[in-house]
């Protein structure tokens, strides 16, 4: 979601006449889009701002702006700690960035503007899309959950849903521009529809994406186990372009810890969801998030997490050591765990998941998979003379092109997997098929999707207006 917000910021700046600097060291404006989920985000921001101080002193006309969740949280603390910062803006007023930069120049003083509620839906803003073949599409912003460890609801606000027609229009626009894959974004995507009273709105949206011409892959992130229902599983299984991939955050396998986290499900319910998904989509790759060292977590609680991980057989997991975030209920809980205890448990969890991921990837050996060729994901591709792509289930595959030539990011190829490593697959037997695509053409030409706004002005929340019934085949409109 932050990556897509950054695309919107870049689009706003380009519309205002700015252009991306070829060399970051020569930039007239530097914008940081920040996260606040973990403490290291704070440290990273202030470290980066410190590195920029000498450049600002040498060139007072250079401007530095800080936006995103950390800006929403710290507000004018940023300009007190780093008085060389020119602009601070929050999560609710991204659209104001060009105006604030101009005002800071004119007034020759820092501008700190933090809105308390959403003013303009980010998806109505222009975007500088980074990829010719894959696009992010926000379906909602904010979150109505009250997880005790999470700072996001206080920084992003209550959930607000876009109208289904607006979402679908953006998806259709991207597909018309040659984009092959979209990822639907929300803090809790499967709660989509709560604003306008349709509990099956998300599954309907998935099915509607299935009818978009030219769209070959649909992904979404992230759902919440509380709201994950059978109609979503059915939509995933029955819509051909919805990928067999699911990111389902576990957070903890201990029911007691889940209760104190205020996560409204228990381990049995979580495992049942996974079982239902695999019954309908046998090849689904399921990933997760897990927090280690939540306040009061006992060895027995941690063992329960290991037990659930062993049963769940995740393809991979994002594992985190609990990070105390000021302002969250968990920050004030007793029994905060010592760092060395959390570190030791974290290492045990990572070792277990690594073993499972490796076994799950070895099970892919010998399979033929379709890859959407990507750019920038294979860090060693130049040295190994391989290319990289994503399989439909989201797995990363490094492949040797063999005799095939002219393969570009955005093209589709099929390969046979030779080897499964813990974090990727390898296919060195050459390309079995290669399909050139419009996305590949666009990438080769250096063009990107237009990213034009799908609506204008303030977000329209609440129940959508009733749409007129379609005309029958023989009906004649009145004149």
PDB file of C-alpha atoms in Angstrom, residues 165-442:
ATOM      1  CA  UNK A 165     -17.807   0.711 -10.164  1.00  0.00           C
ATOM      2  CA  UNK A 166     -14.837   3.003  -9.511  1.00  0.00           C
ATOM      3  CA  UNK A 167     -12.593   0.071  -8.603  1.00  0.00           C
ATOM      4  CA  UNK A 168     -13.625  -1.882 -11.666  1.00  0.00           C
ATOM      5  CA  UNK A 169     -13.157   1.172 -13.902  1.00  0.00           C
ATOM      6  CA  UNK A 170      -9.558   1.515 -12.696  1.00  0.00           C
ATOM      7  CA  UNK A 171      -8.917  -2.194 -13.274  1.00  0.00           C
ATOM      8  CA  UNK A 172     -10.388  -1.952 -16.773  1.00  0.00           C
ATOM      9  CA  UNK A 173      -8.269   1.127 -17.547  1.00  0.00           C
ATOM     10  CA  UNK A 174      -5.105  -0.670 -16.483  1.00  0.00           C
ATOM     11  CA  UNK A 175      -5.990  -3.743 -18.539  1.00  0.00           C
ATOM     12  CA  UNK A 176      -6.745  -1.568 -21.561  1.00  0.00           C
ATOM     13  CA  UNK A 177      -3.244  -0.118 -21.172  1.00  0.00           C
ATOM     14  CA  UNK A 178      -1.773  -3.626 -21.361  1.00  0.00           C
ATOM     15  CA  UNK A 179      -1.391  -4.424 -17.647  1.00  0.00           C
ATOM     16  CA  UNK A 180      -1.682  -8.194 -17.131  1.00  0.00           C
ATOM     17  CA  UNK A 181      -1.823  -8.362 -13.338  1.00  0.00           C
ATOM     18  CA  UNK A 182      -3.553  -6.270 -10.664  1.00  0.00           C
ATOM     19  CA  UNK A 183      -3.334  -6.555  -6.905  1.00  0.00           C
ATOM     20  CA  UNK A 184      -6.353  -5.328  -4.943  1.00  0.00           C
ATOM     21  CA  UNK A 185      -5.216  -3.494  -1.816  1.00  0.00           C
ATOM     22  CA  UNK A 186      -6.782  -2.837   1.573  1.00  0.00           C
ATOM     23  CA  UNK A 187      -5.886  -3.080   5.241  1.00  0.00           C
ATOM     24  CA  UNK A 188      -8.601  -5.739   5.370  1.00  0.00           C
ATOM     25  CA  UNK A 189      -9.735  -6.452   1.825  1.00  0.00           C
ATOM     26  CA  UNK A 190     -12.379  -9.009   2.684  1.00  0.00           C
ATOM     27  CA  UNK A 191     -14.230  -6.515   4.906  1.00  0.00           C
ATOM     28  CA  UNK A 192     -14.844  -4.572   1.702  1.00  0.00           C
ATOM     29  CA  UNK A 193     -18.500  -3.596   1.373  1.00  0.00           C
ATOM     30  CA  UNK A 194     -19.127  -2.734   5.023  1.00  0.00           C
ATOM     31  CA  UNK A 195     -19.523   0.941   4.051  1.00  0.00           C
ATOM     32  CA  UNK A 196     -22.414   0.192   1.724  1.00  0.00           C
ATOM     33  CA  UNK A 197     -23.938  -2.850   3.406  1.00  0.00           C
ATOM     34  CA  UNK A 198     -22.937  -5.704   1.099  1.00  0.00           C
ATOM     35  CA  UNK A 199     -21.163  -8.523   2.944  1.00  0.00           C
ATOM     36  CA  UNK A 200     -20.380 -10.328  -0.313  1.00  0.00           C
ATOM     37  CA  UNK A 201     -19.013  -7.253  -2.094  1.00  0.00           C
ATOM     38  CA  UNK A 202     -15.440  -8.554  -2.135  1.00  0.00           C
ATOM     39  CA  UNK A 203     -16.283 -11.906  -3.702  1.00  0.00           C
ATOM     40  CA  UNK A 204     -18.456 -10.077  -6.263  1.00  0.00           C
ATOM     41  CA  UNK A 205     -15.526  -7.801  -7.043  1.00  0.00           C
ATOM     42  CA  UNK A 206     -13.225 -10.783  -7.611  1.00  0.00           C
ATOM     43  CA  UNK A 207     -15.750 -12.306 -10.007  1.00  0.00           C
ATOM     44  CA  UNK A 208     -16.170  -8.977 -11.815  1.00  0.00           C
ATOM     45  CA  UNK A 209     -12.402  -8.803 -12.329  1.00  0.00           C
ATOM     46  CA  UNK A 210     -12.713 -12.185 -14.001  1.00  0.00           C
ATOM     47  CA  UNK A 211     -14.644 -10.535 -16.816  1.00  0.00           C
ATOM     48  CA  UNK A 212     -12.091  -7.804 -17.558  1.00  0.00           C
ATOM     49  CA  UNK A 213     -10.700  -8.324 -21.047  1.00  0.00           C
ATOM     50  CA  UNK A 214      -6.938  -8.782 -21.156  1.00  0.00           C
ATOM     51  CA  UNK A 215      -6.534  -9.145 -17.385  1.00  0.00           C
ATOM     52  CA  UNK A 216      -4.702 -12.425 -16.751  1.00  0.00           C
ATOM     53  CA  UNK A 217      -3.875 -12.328 -13.036  1.00  0.00           C
ATOM     54  CA  UNK A 218      -5.682 -10.951  -9.982  1.00  0.00           C
ATOM     55  CA  UNK A 219      -4.184 -10.948  -6.495  1.00  0.00           C
ATOM     56  CA  UNK A 220      -5.252  -9.302  -3.232  1.00  0.00           C
ATOM     57  CA  UNK A 221      -3.769  -8.404   0.125  1.00  0.00           C
ATOM     58  CA  UNK A 222      -4.433  -8.613   2.974  1.00  0.00           C
ATOM     59  CA  UNK A 223      -7.500 -10.436   4.272  1.00  0.00           C
ATOM     60  CA  UNK A 224      -8.419 -10.969   7.934  1.00  0.00           C
ATOM     61  CA  UNK A 225      -9.392 -14.442   9.191  1.00  0.00           C
ATOM     62  CA  UNK A 226     -12.400 -12.963  11.003  1.00  0.00           C
ATOM     63  CA  UNK A 227     -14.048 -11.858   7.746  1.00  0.00           C
ATOM     64  CA  UNK A 228     -12.851 -14.608   5.437  1.00  0.00           C
ATOM     65  CA  UNK A 229     -15.966 -16.388   4.181  1.00  0.00           C
ATOM     66  CA  UNK A 230     -16.880 -19.261   1.901  1.00  0.00           C
ATOM     67  CA  UNK A 231     -18.112 -16.977  -0.891  1.00  0.00           C
ATOM     68  CA  UNK A 232     -14.567 -15.569  -1.240  1.00  0.00           C
ATOM     69  CA  UNK A 233     -13.104 -19.071  -1.467  1.00  0.00           C
ATOM     70  CA  UNK A 234     -15.677 -19.968  -4.123  1.00  0.00           C
ATOM     71  CA  UNK A 235     -14.898 -16.801  -6.096  1.00  0.00           C
ATOM     72  CA  UNK A 236     -11.176 -17.581  -5.972  1.00  0.00           C
ATOM     73  CA  UNK A 237     -11.715 -21.152  -7.132  1.00  0.00           C
ATOM     74  CA  UNK A 238     -14.224 -20.303  -9.877  1.00  0.00           C
ATOM     75  CA  UNK A 239     -12.618 -17.178 -11.377  1.00  0.00           C
ATOM     76  CA  UNK A 240      -9.816 -18.291 -13.709  1.00  0.00           C
ATOM     77  CA  UNK A 241      -7.689 -15.168 -13.496  1.00  0.00           C
ATOM     78  CA  UNK A 242      -7.710 -15.026  -9.665  1.00  0.00           C
ATOM     79  CA  UNK A 243      -4.353 -16.465  -8.673  1.00  0.00           C
ATOM     80  CA  UNK A 244      -4.035 -19.513  -6.388  1.00  0.00           C
ATOM     81  CA  UNK A 245      -2.306 -17.452  -3.721  1.00  0.00           C
ATOM     82  CA  UNK A 246      -3.489 -16.348  -0.289  1.00  0.00           C
ATOM     83  CA  UNK A 247      -1.775 -14.218   2.334  1.00  0.00           C
ATOM     84  CA  UNK A 248      -3.553 -14.963   5.623  1.00  0.00           C
ATOM     85  CA  UNK A 249      -2.025 -13.311   8.735  1.00  0.00           C
ATOM     86  CA  UNK A 250      -1.820 -15.703  11.707  1.00  0.00           C
ATOM     87  CA  UNK A 251       0.094 -13.430  14.137  1.00  0.00           C
ATOM     88  CA  UNK A 252       0.126 -16.129  16.852  1.00  0.00           C
ATOM     89  CA  UNK A 253      -0.864 -19.765  17.252  1.00  0.00           C
ATOM     90  CA  UNK A 254      -1.732 -19.303  20.932  1.00  0.00           C
ATOM     91  CA  UNK A 255      -5.412 -18.677  21.617  1.00  0.00           C
ATOM     92  CA  UNK A 256      -4.508 -16.790  24.778  1.00  0.00           C
ATOM     93  CA  UNK A 257      -2.149 -14.486  22.890  1.00  0.00           C
ATOM     94  CA  UNK A 258      -4.711 -14.009  20.110  1.00  0.00           C
ATOM     95  CA  UNK A 259      -7.223 -12.967  22.750  1.00  0.00           C
ATOM     96  CA  UNK A 260      -4.822 -10.391  24.195  1.00  0.00           C
ATOM     97  CA  UNK A 261      -3.969  -9.215  20.692  1.00  0.00           C
ATOM     98  CA  UNK A 262      -7.730  -8.724  20.229  1.00  0.00           C
ATOM     99  CA  UNK A 263      -7.690 -10.938  17.151  1.00  0.00           C
ATOM    100  CA  UNK A 264     -11.233 -12.230  16.762  1.00  0.00           C
ATOM    101  CA  UNK A 265     -10.425 -15.829  15.766  1.00  0.00           C
ATOM    102  CA  UNK A 266      -8.659 -18.779  17.341  1.00  0.00           C
ATOM    103  CA  UNK A 267      -6.131 -21.251  15.956  1.00  0.00           C
ATOM    104  CA  UNK A 268      -8.775 -23.886  15.162  1.00  0.00           C
ATOM    105  CA  UNK A 269     -10.745 -21.415  13.068  1.00  0.00           C
ATOM    106  CA  UNK A 270      -7.568 -20.305  11.278  1.00  0.00           C
ATOM    107  CA  UNK A 271      -6.559 -23.858  10.362  1.00  0.00           C
ATOM    108  CA  UNK A 272     -10.081 -24.617   9.177  1.00  0.00           C
ATOM    109  CA  UNK A 273      -9.909 -21.686   6.739  1.00  0.00           C
ATOM    110  CA  UNK A 274      -6.670 -23.062   5.317  1.00  0.00           C
ATOM    111  CA  UNK A 275      -8.231 -26.512   4.999  1.00  0.00           C
ATOM    112  CA  UNK A 276     -11.262 -25.093   3.173  1.00  0.00           C
ATOM    113  CA  UNK A 277      -9.051 -23.111   0.788  1.00  0.00           C
ATOM    114  CA  UNK A 278      -6.925 -26.147  -0.049  1.00  0.00           C
ATOM    115  CA  UNK A 279     -10.012 -28.307  -0.563  1.00  0.00           C
ATOM    116  CA  UNK A 280     -11.214 -25.887  -3.252  1.00  0.00           C
ATOM    117  CA  UNK A 281      -7.795 -24.757  -4.549  1.00  0.00           C
ATOM    118  CA  UNK A 282      -5.370 -27.667  -4.013  1.00  0.00           C
ATOM    119  CA  UNK A 283      -2.343 -25.847  -5.439  1.00  0.00           C
ATOM    120  CA  UNK A 284      -2.822 -22.649  -3.441  1.00  0.00           C
ATOM    121  CA  UNK A 285       0.343 -21.168  -1.947  1.00  0.00           C
ATOM    122  CA  UNK A 286      -0.535 -19.734   1.463  1.00  0.00           C
ATOM    123  CA  UNK A 287       1.678 -17.189   3.219  1.00  0.00           C
ATOM    124  CA  UNK A 288       1.317 -15.451   6.563  1.00  0.00           C
ATOM    125  CA  UNK A 289       2.507 -12.899   9.137  1.00  0.00           C
ATOM    126  CA  UNK A 290       3.657 -13.958  12.607  1.00  0.00           C
ATOM    127  CA  UNK A 291       4.666 -11.862  15.619  1.00  0.00           C
ATOM    128  CA  UNK A 292       7.076 -13.348  18.170  1.00  0.00           C
ATOM    129  CA  UNK A 293       7.422 -12.045  21.713  1.00  0.00           C
ATOM    130  CA  UNK A 294       4.058 -10.363  22.284  1.00  0.00           C
ATOM    131  CA  UNK A 295       3.844  -9.152  25.906  1.00  0.00           C
ATOM    132  CA  UNK A 296       3.187 -12.048  28.270  1.00  0.00           C
ATOM    133  CA  UNK A 297       3.917 -14.736  25.657  1.00  0.00           C
ATOM    134  CA  UNK A 298       4.991 -17.866  27.523  1.00  0.00           C
ATOM    135  CA  UNK A 299       7.050 -20.747  26.219  1.00  0.00           C
ATOM    136  CA  UNK A 300       3.802 -22.707  26.004  1.00  0.00           C
ATOM    137  CA  UNK A 301       2.236 -19.922  23.924  1.00  0.00           C
ATOM    138  CA  UNK A 302       5.222 -19.912  21.598  1.00  0.00           C
ATOM    139  CA  UNK A 303       5.090 -23.683  21.252  1.00  0.00           C
ATOM    140  CA  UNK A 304       1.448 -23.333  20.179  1.00  0.00           C
ATOM    141  CA  UNK A 305       2.632 -21.023  17.388  1.00  0.00           C
ATOM    142  CA  UNK A 306       5.211 -23.578  16.280  1.00  0.00           C
ATOM    143  CA  UNK A 307       2.505 -26.269  16.311  1.00  0.00           C
ATOM    144  CA  UNK A 308       0.171 -24.217  14.096  1.00  0.00           C
ATOM    145  CA  UNK A 309       3.013 -23.361  11.693  1.00  0.00           C
ATOM    146  CA  UNK A 310       3.872 -27.064  11.424  1.00  0.00           C
ATOM    147  CA  UNK A 311       0.243 -27.905  10.599  1.00  0.00           C
ATOM    148  CA  UNK A 312      -0.358 -24.952   8.282  1.00  0.00           C
ATOM    149  CA  UNK A 313       2.590 -25.676   5.958  1.00  0.00           C
ATOM    150  CA  UNK A 314       2.949 -22.086   4.803  1.00  0.00           C
ATOM    151  CA  UNK A 315       4.798 -21.495   1.553  1.00  0.00           C
ATOM    152  CA  UNK A 316       6.552 -18.648   3.351  1.00  0.00           C
ATOM    153  CA  UNK A 317       6.052 -16.382   6.339  1.00  0.00           C
ATOM    154  CA  UNK A 318       6.848 -12.800   7.247  1.00  0.00           C
ATOM    155  CA  UNK A 319       8.117 -13.165  10.809  1.00  0.00           C
ATOM    156  CA  UNK A 320       8.524 -10.201  13.147  1.00  0.00           C
ATOM    157  CA  UNK A 321       9.794  -9.600  16.636  1.00  0.00           C
ATOM    158  CA  UNK A 322       7.165  -7.673  18.585  1.00  0.00           C
ATOM    159  CA  UNK A 323       7.784  -3.941  18.295  1.00  0.00           C
ATOM    160  CA  UNK A 324       6.394  -1.734  21.051  1.00  0.00           C
ATOM    161  CA  UNK A 325       4.483   1.121  19.431  1.00  0.00           C
ATOM    162  CA  UNK A 326       3.588   4.096  21.666  1.00  0.00           C
ATOM    163  CA  UNK A 327      -0.133   4.738  21.721  1.00  0.00           C
ATOM    164  CA  UNK A 328      -1.173   1.111  21.219  1.00  0.00           C
ATOM    165  CA  UNK A 329      -2.816  -0.856  24.062  1.00  0.00           C
ATOM    166  CA  UNK A 330      -0.104  -3.541  23.911  1.00  0.00           C
ATOM    167  CA  UNK A 331       2.578  -0.960  24.706  1.00  0.00           C
ATOM    168  CA  UNK A 332       1.172  -0.657  28.227  1.00  0.00           C
ATOM    169  CA  UNK A 333       0.684  -4.376  28.878  1.00  0.00           C
ATOM    170  CA  UNK A 334       2.731  -5.937  31.673  1.00  0.00           C
ATOM    171  CA  UNK A 335       5.306  -8.680  31.089  1.00  0.00           C
ATOM    172  CA  UNK A 336       7.169  -7.109  28.166  1.00  0.00           C
ATOM    173  CA  UNK A 337       9.650  -9.823  27.171  1.00  0.00           C
ATOM    174  CA  UNK A 338      13.445  -9.441  27.314  1.00  0.00           C
ATOM    175  CA  UNK A 339      15.122  -8.987  23.943  1.00  0.00           C
ATOM    176  CA  UNK A 340      17.210 -12.149  24.285  1.00  0.00           C
ATOM    177  CA  UNK A 341      14.099 -14.299  24.876  1.00  0.00           C
ATOM    178  CA  UNK A 342      12.338 -12.832  21.835  1.00  0.00           C
ATOM    179  CA  UNK A 343      15.438 -13.259  19.678  1.00  0.00           C
ATOM    180  CA  UNK A 344      15.865 -16.923  20.624  1.00  0.00           C
ATOM    181  CA  UNK A 345      12.219 -17.711  19.868  1.00  0.00           C
ATOM    182  CA  UNK A 346      12.378 -15.780  16.628  1.00  0.00           C
ATOM    183  CA  UNK A 347      15.347 -17.837  15.461  1.00  0.00           C
ATOM    184  CA  UNK A 348      13.550 -21.094  16.271  1.00  0.00           C
ATOM    185  CA  UNK A 349      10.472 -19.981  14.336  1.00  0.00           C
ATOM    186  CA  UNK A 350      12.521 -18.891  11.316  1.00  0.00           C
ATOM    187  CA  UNK A 351      14.372 -22.228  11.321  1.00  0.00           C
ATOM    188  CA  UNK A 352      11.094 -24.183  11.356  1.00  0.00           C
ATOM    189  CA  UNK A 353       9.505 -22.102   8.597  1.00  0.00           C
ATOM    190  CA  UNK A 354      12.678 -22.315   6.507  1.00  0.00           C
ATOM    191  CA  UNK A 355      12.488 -26.104   6.691  1.00  0.00           C
ATOM    192  CA  UNK A 356       8.824 -26.085   5.692  1.00  0.00           C
ATOM    193  CA  UNK A 357       9.342 -23.579   2.855  1.00  0.00           C
ATOM    194  CA  UNK A 358      12.173 -25.650   1.465  1.00  0.00           C
ATOM    195  CA  UNK A 359      10.111 -28.841   1.564  1.00  0.00           C
ATOM    196  CA  UNK A 360       7.143 -27.094  -0.079  1.00  0.00           C
ATOM    197  CA  UNK A 361       9.380 -25.703  -2.829  1.00  0.00           C
ATOM    198  CA  UNK A 362      11.069 -29.074  -3.433  1.00  0.00           C
ATOM    199  CA  UNK A 363       7.574 -30.451  -4.029  1.00  0.00           C
ATOM    200  CA  UNK A 364       7.381 -28.099  -7.026  1.00  0.00           C
ATOM    201  CA  UNK A 365      10.288 -29.818  -8.787  1.00  0.00           C
ATOM    202  CA  UNK A 366       9.270 -31.258 -12.161  1.00  0.00           C
ATOM    203  CA  UNK A 367       6.193 -29.040 -12.513  1.00  0.00           C
ATOM    204  CA  UNK A 368       5.573 -26.817 -15.504  1.00  0.00           C
ATOM    205  CA  UNK A 369       4.696 -23.293 -14.409  1.00  0.00           C
ATOM    206  CA  UNK A 370       3.655 -20.133 -16.208  1.00  0.00           C
ATOM    207  CA  UNK A 371       5.732 -17.091 -15.314  1.00  0.00           C
ATOM    208  CA  UNK A 372       5.061 -13.398 -15.722  1.00  0.00           C
ATOM    209  CA  UNK A 373       8.594 -12.173 -16.412  1.00  0.00           C
ATOM    210  CA  UNK A 374       9.561  -9.454 -13.958  1.00  0.00           C
ATOM    211  CA  UNK A 375      12.297  -6.865 -13.578  1.00  0.00           C
ATOM    212  CA  UNK A 376      14.356  -6.027 -10.533  1.00  0.00           C
ATOM    213  CA  UNK A 377      13.529  -9.165  -8.541  1.00  0.00           C
ATOM    214  CA  UNK A 378      16.483 -11.352  -9.533  1.00  0.00           C
ATOM    215  CA  UNK A 379      19.439  -9.679  -7.869  1.00  0.00           C
ATOM    216  CA  UNK A 380      21.934 -12.227  -9.195  1.00  0.00           C
ATOM    217  CA  UNK A 381      20.437 -12.581 -12.670  1.00  0.00           C
ATOM    218  CA  UNK A 382      23.354 -10.846 -14.394  1.00  0.00           C
ATOM    219  CA  UNK A 383      25.879 -13.152 -12.747  1.00  0.00           C
ATOM    220  CA  UNK A 384      23.858 -16.338 -13.331  1.00  0.00           C
ATOM    221  CA  UNK A 385      22.576 -15.309 -16.792  1.00  0.00           C
ATOM    222  CA  UNK A 386      19.049 -16.096 -15.692  1.00  0.00           C
ATOM    223  CA  UNK A 387      15.805 -14.146 -15.881  1.00  0.00           C
ATOM    224  CA  UNK A 388      13.176 -13.990 -13.152  1.00  0.00           C
ATOM    225  CA  UNK A 389       9.401 -14.279 -13.058  1.00  0.00           C
ATOM    226  CA  UNK A 390       6.497 -14.936 -10.748  1.00  0.00           C
ATOM    227  CA  UNK A 391       4.413 -18.083 -11.010  1.00  0.00           C
ATOM    228  CA  UNK A 392       0.652 -17.775 -10.686  1.00  0.00           C
ATOM    229  CA  UNK A 393       0.897 -18.889  -7.047  1.00  0.00           C
ATOM    230  CA  UNK A 394       3.304 -16.031  -6.342  1.00  0.00           C
ATOM    231  CA  UNK A 395       6.497 -18.078  -6.096  1.00  0.00           C
ATOM    232  CA  UNK A 396       9.650 -16.452  -7.415  1.00  0.00           C
ATOM    233  CA  UNK A 397      11.332 -18.449 -10.204  1.00  0.00           C
ATOM    234  CA  UNK A 398      14.805 -17.813 -11.639  1.00  0.00           C
ATOM    235  CA  UNK A 399      15.046 -19.362 -15.102  1.00  0.00           C
ATOM    236  CA  UNK A 400      17.590 -19.796 -17.870  1.00  0.00           C
ATOM    237  CA  UNK A 401      16.174 -18.645 -21.230  1.00  0.00           C
ATOM    238  CA  UNK A 402      18.076 -21.329 -23.144  1.00  0.00           C
ATOM    239  CA  UNK A 403      17.654 -20.863 -26.877  1.00  0.00           C
ATOM    240  CA  UNK A 404      14.795 -18.395 -26.451  1.00  0.00           C
ATOM    241  CA  UNK A 405      15.559 -14.774 -27.304  1.00  0.00           C
ATOM    242  CA  UNK A 406      13.762 -11.468 -26.942  1.00  0.00           C
ATOM    243  CA  UNK A 407      12.139 -12.267 -23.595  1.00  0.00           C
ATOM    244  CA  UNK A 408      11.110  -9.038 -21.879  1.00  0.00           C
ATOM    245  CA  UNK A 409       9.588  -8.064 -18.517  1.00  0.00           C
ATOM    246  CA  UNK A 410       5.846  -8.389 -18.976  1.00  0.00           C
ATOM    247  CA  UNK A 411       6.063 -11.376 -21.326  1.00  0.00           C
ATOM    248  CA  UNK A 412       4.690 -14.784 -20.321  1.00  0.00           C
ATOM    249  CA  UNK A 413       6.785 -17.956 -20.445  1.00  0.00           C
ATOM    250  CA  UNK A 414       6.400 -21.533 -19.261  1.00  0.00           C
ATOM    251  CA  UNK A 415       9.294 -23.444 -17.720  1.00  0.00           C
ATOM    252  CA  UNK A 416       9.866 -26.710 -15.880  1.00  0.00           C
ATOM    253  CA  UNK A 417      11.103 -26.378 -12.298  1.00  0.00           C
ATOM    254  CA  UNK A 418      14.413 -28.166 -11.691  1.00  0.00           C
ATOM    255  CA  UNK A 419      15.165 -27.188  -8.119  1.00  0.00           C
ATOM    256  CA  UNK A 420      13.325 -25.798  -5.122  1.00  0.00           C
ATOM    257  CA  UNK A 421      15.301 -23.586  -2.729  1.00  0.00           C
ATOM    258  CA  UNK A 422      13.809 -22.216   0.508  1.00  0.00           C
ATOM    259  CA  UNK A 423      12.943 -18.825  -0.991  1.00  0.00           C
ATOM    260  CA  UNK A 424      12.748 -19.411  -4.747  1.00  0.00           C
ATOM    261  CA  UNK A 425      12.595 -21.974  -7.537  1.00  0.00           C
ATOM    262  CA  UNK A 426      15.136 -22.573 -10.315  1.00  0.00           C
ATOM    263  CA  UNK A 427      14.416 -23.665 -13.894  1.00  0.00           C
ATOM    264  CA  UNK A 428      17.572 -24.177 -15.946  1.00  0.00           C
ATOM    265  CA  UNK A 429      16.132 -26.363 -18.709  1.00  0.00           C
ATOM    266  CA  UNK A 430      15.220 -23.480 -21.000  1.00  0.00           C
ATOM    267  CA  UNK A 431      11.914 -21.903 -21.900  1.00  0.00           C
ATOM    268  CA  UNK A 432       9.139 -24.235 -23.089  1.00  0.00           C
ATOM    269  CA  UNK A 433       6.860 -21.487 -24.454  1.00  0.00           C
ATOM    270  CA  UNK A 434       7.172 -17.723 -24.805  1.00  0.00           C
ATOM    271  CA  UNK A 435       4.274 -15.336 -25.406  1.00  0.00           C
ATOM    272  CA  UNK A 436       5.046 -11.719 -26.219  1.00  0.00           C
ATOM    273  CA  UNK A 437       2.533  -9.315 -24.682  1.00  0.00           C
ATOM    274  CA  UNK A 438       1.419  -5.699 -24.947  1.00  0.00           C
ATOM    275  CA  UNK A 439       2.899  -5.175 -21.474  1.00  0.00           C
ATOM    276  CA  UNK A 440       6.255  -6.366 -22.803  1.00  0.00           C
ATOM    277  CA  UNK A 441       5.904  -4.015 -25.760  1.00  0.00           C
ATOM    278  CA  UNK A 442       5.128  -1.103 -23.423  1.00  0.00           C
TER     279      UNK A 442
END
